[in-house]
Coordinates of C-alpha atoms in Angstrom, one line a residue:
M1287 CA 0.0 0.0 0.0
A1288 CA 1.4 3.4 -1.0
P1289 CA 2.2 5.7 1.8
K1290 CA 0.0 8.7 2.3
K1291 CA 1.2 12.0 0.9
V1292 CA 1.8 14.6 3.6
M1293 CA 0.1 17.8 2.5
K1294 CA 2.3 20.9 3.0
S1295 CA 0.5 23.3 5.3
D1296 CA -0.3 26.7 3.8
A1297 CA -1.0 28.2 7.2
P1298 CA 0.3 31.7 7.6
L1299 CA 3.6 32.1 9.5
K1300 CA 3.7 34.2 12.6
R1301 CA 5.8 37.3 12.6
P1302 CA 9.1 36.7 14.5
K1303 CA 10.9 39.1 16.8
L1304 CA 13.4 41.4 15.2
T1305 CA 16.9 40.1 16.2
A1306 CA 20.3 40.0 14.5
K1307 CA 19.7 36.3 13.7
L1308 CA 16.6 37.0 11.6
D1309 CA 17.2 36.4 7.8
A1310 CA 16.6 39.3 5.5
K1311 CA 13.9 37.6 3.4
T1312 CA 11.7 37.1 6.5
F1313 CA 12.4 40.6 7.6
G1314 CA 11.1 41.9 4.2
R1315 CA 7.9 39.9 4.6
C1316 CA 6.9 41.6 7.8
Y1317 CA 5.6 44.9 8.9
W1318 CA 7.8 46.7 11.5
E1319 CA 7.0 49.6 13.7
V1320 CA 9.3 52.7 13.7
K1321 CA 10.2 52.0 17.3
E1322 CA 11.2 48.4 16.6
L1323 CA 13.5 49.5 13.7
T1324 CA 14.9 52.4 15.8
D1325 CA 15.6 50.1 18.8
F1326 CA 17.3 47.5 16.6
C1327 CA 19.4 50.1 14.9
R1328 CA 20.6 51.4 18.3
E1329 CA 21.3 47.9 19.6
Q1330 CA 23.4 47.1 16.5
G1331 CA 25.2 50.4 16.2
L1332 CA 23.4 51.5 13.1
S1333 CA 22.3 55.1 12.3
V1334 CA 18.9 56.0 13.5
T1335 CA 18.5 59.1 11.4
G1336 CA 16.1 59.5 8.5
L1337 CA 12.7 58.2 7.6
K1338 CA 11.3 54.8 8.5
A1339 CA 12.2 53.5 5.0
D1340 CA 15.8 54.6 5.6
K1341 CA 16.0 52.6 8.8
A1342 CA 14.3 49.6 7.3
R1343 CA 16.9 49.6 4.4
R1344 CA 19.8 49.8 6.9
V1345 CA 18.4 46.9 8.9
E1346 CA 17.8 44.8 5.7
I1347 CA 21.4 45.4 4.5
F1348 CA 22.7 44.5 8.0
L1349 CA 20.8 41.3 8.1
Q1350 CA 21.9 40.4 4.6
S1351 CA 25.6 41.1 4.9
G1352 CA 26.4 42.4 8.4
R1353 CA 27.4 45.7 6.8
K1354 CA 26.6 48.9 8.7
E1355 CA 25.4 51.4 6.2
A1356 CA 26.0 55.0 7.0
S1357 CA 23.1 57.5 7.0
S1358 CA 22.1 58.7 3.6
P1359 CA 23.4 62.1 2.6
R1360 CA 20.7 64.8 2.9
S1361 CA 21.6 66.5 -0.4
S1362 CA 24.7 67.7 -2.3
S1363 CA 23.2 71.2 -2.4
S1364 CA 24.4 73.8 -0.1
G1365 CA 22.9 77.1 1.1
S1366 CA 19.4 78.0 2.0
R1367 CA 16.4 75.8 1.2
D1368 CA 14.5 76.7 -1.9
S1369 CA 11.5 77.8 0.1
A1370 CA 13.6 80.6 1.7
L1371 CA 14.5 82.2 -1.6
P1372 CA 13.5 85.9 -2.0
G1373 CA 10.2 86.0 -3.9
G1374 CA 9.3 82.4 -2.9
I1375 CA 8.9 79.4 -5.1
T1376 CA 7.5 79.7 -8.6
L1377 CA 6.9 77.1 -11.4
K1378 CA 10.1 78.2 -13.0
T1379 CA 12.2 78.0 -9.8
P1380 CA 15.1 75.4 -10.2
V1381 CA 15.0 72.6 -7.6
R1382 CA 18.3 72.9 -5.7
N1383 CA 17.6 72.4 -2.0
Y1384 CA 14.1 70.9 -1.7
N1385 CA 12.3 70.6 1.6
N1386 CA 8.8 69.3 2.6
D1387 CA 8.1 72.3 4.7
A1388 CA 5.0 74.6 5.2
I1389 CA 6.0 77.0 2.4
T1390 CA 6.5 74.2 -0.1
R1391 CA 3.2 72.7 0.9
T1392 CA 1.4 76.0 0.3
F1393 CA 3.0 76.2 -3.2
F1394 CA 1.8 72.7 -4.1
Q1395 CA -1.6 73.3 -2.7
K1396 CA -1.9 76.3 -5.0
H1397 CA -1.0 74.3 -8.1
C1398 CA -2.3 70.8 -7.2
G1399 CA -5.4 71.6 -5.1
E1400 CA -6.3 71.6 -1.4
G1401 CA -6.2 67.8 -1.4
F1402 CA -2.4 67.9 -1.9
R1403 CA -0.2 65.7 0.3
F1404 CA 3.5 64.9 0.1
N1405 CA 4.0 61.6 -1.6
D1406 CA 6.9 59.2 -2.3
Y1407 CA 7.8 61.1 -5.5
L1408 CA 8.5 64.3 -3.6
R1409 CA 10.1 62.6 -0.6
G1410 CA 12.7 61.4 -3.1
F1411 CA 13.7 65.0 -3.7
A1412 CA 13.8 65.7 0.0
K1413 CA 16.5 63.1 0.3
A1414 CA 18.6 64.3 -2.6
V1415 CA 18.0 66.2 -5.8
P1416 CA 19.0 64.0 -8.8
K1417 CA 22.0 65.2 -10.7
G1418 CA 21.8 65.7 -14.5
K1419 CA 19.0 67.5 -16.3
P1420 CA 17.9 70.6 -14.3
V1421 CA 14.4 70.2 -12.7
T1422 CA 12.0 73.1 -11.9
Y1423 CA 9.2 73.2 -9.4
G1424 CA 6.9 73.1 -12.4
D1425 CA 8.3 69.7 -13.3
L1426 CA 7.7 68.6 -9.7
V1427 CA 4.0 69.7 -10.0
N1428 CA 3.7 67.6 -13.2
G1429 CA 5.5 64.7 -11.6
W1430 CA 3.4 64.8 -8.5
K1431 CA 0.2 64.7 -10.6
A1432 CA 1.5 61.7 -12.7
A1433 CA 2.4 59.8 -9.5
E1434 CA -1.0 60.5 -7.9
D1435 CA -2.7 59.3 -11.1
K1436 CA -0.8 56.0 -11.0
R1437 CA -1.7 55.6 -7.4
A1438 CA -5.4 56.2 -8.0
H1439 CA -5.3 53.5 -10.7
G1440 CA -3.6 51.0 -8.5
M1441 CA -0.3 51.2 -10.5
T1442 CA 1.9 52.1 -7.5
R1443 CA 3.1 49.6 -5.0
I1444 CA 2.4 50.7 -1.4
G1445 CA 5.5 51.2 0.6
K1446 CA 5.8 49.1 3.8
Q1447 CA 5.8 52.3 5.8
F1448 CA 2.3 53.2 4.5
E1449 CA 0.6 49.9 4.8
Y1450 CA -1.1 50.9 8.1
N1451 CA -2.7 53.9 6.5
Q1452 CA -3.9 51.9 3.5
F1453 CA -5.3 49.2 5.8
A1454 CA -7.2 51.7 7.9
R1455 CA -8.8 53.3 4.8
D1456 CA -9.8 49.9 3.4
F1457 CA -11.1 48.7 6.8
F1458 CA -13.4 51.7 7.3
A1459 CA -14.5 51.6 3.7
A1460 CA -15.8 48.0 4.3
N1461 CA -16.9 48.6 7.9
A1462 CA -18.3 52.2 8.1
S1463 CA -20.0 51.6 11.4
S1464 CA -16.9 50.3 13.2
G1465 CA -14.7 52.3 15.5
R1466 CA -10.9 52.8 15.7
Q1467 CA -10.6 50.1 18.4
D1468 CA -12.1 47.6 16.0
M1469 CA -9.7 48.7 13.2
M1470 CA -6.7 48.5 15.5
S1471 CA -7.7 45.0 16.6
A1472 CA -7.9 43.9 13.0
W1473 CA -4.6 45.6 12.2
K1474 CA -2.8 43.9 15.1
T1475 CA -4.1 40.6 13.9
V1476 CA -2.8 40.9 10.3
R1477 CA 0.5 42.4 11.2
S1478 CA 1.3 39.5 13.6
F1479 CA 1.8 37.3 10.5
Q1480 CA 4.3 37.3 7.7
G1481 CA 3.1 38.5 4.3
P1482 CA 0.8 41.3 3.0
N1483 CA -0.6 43.6 5.7
T1484 CA -3.8 44.3 3.7
Y1485 CA -7.5 44.3 4.6
K1486 CA -7.9 41.5 2.0
E1487 CA -5.3 39.4 3.8
Y1488 CA -7.1 40.1 7.1
K1489 CA -10.3 38.7 5.7
K1490 CA -8.5 35.6 4.6
L1491 CA -7.2 35.1 8.1
Q1492 CA -10.7 35.6 9.5
K1493 CA -12.1 33.1 7.0
R1494 CA -9.4 30.5 7.9
K1495 CA -10.1 31.0 11.6
A1496 CA -13.8 30.4 11.1
S1497 CA -13.4 27.2 9.1

């Protein structure tokens, strides 16, 4: 009699603790809080400066190779930020020392609408202005609109650091009468496992639990 085949379990894997022994692939499949990343960086002697994405990149590089990456350079530009220029920012102003500050926000709200918010496209310029072809703030306005259009049509991958915001929006869209406590409970459930931290994944977990 032929032996029975053992079916490989497709049960979701629990999220492990963030330690120096964790492999980089598993790290990349999980959602990590800023505090977790910051604490790990301090424990391992890594830089804690920059955005959440910067810290996550340093941790991933460290787990892959043991290399301690230095903090990313802010910008090769020197001098005052563009928003402090006499006369302010215009569509023709060259981008030299970009900052996501209040004056810059006001400029973009004027040209992009009151619903404007800083996105990944603009955050890239806040880290460093690309070298090569000169870029104006008019180009940034057009680039922002193009990036938002892609996001609206689901053509942009959501960064790990924004998964919580997306989850909250999707949760309340499907559960209009629920409160924040319900959403947080659902979020803690989905982020406790490896894999996508989406509302769709949460529903899969709930379905599995009920079966």
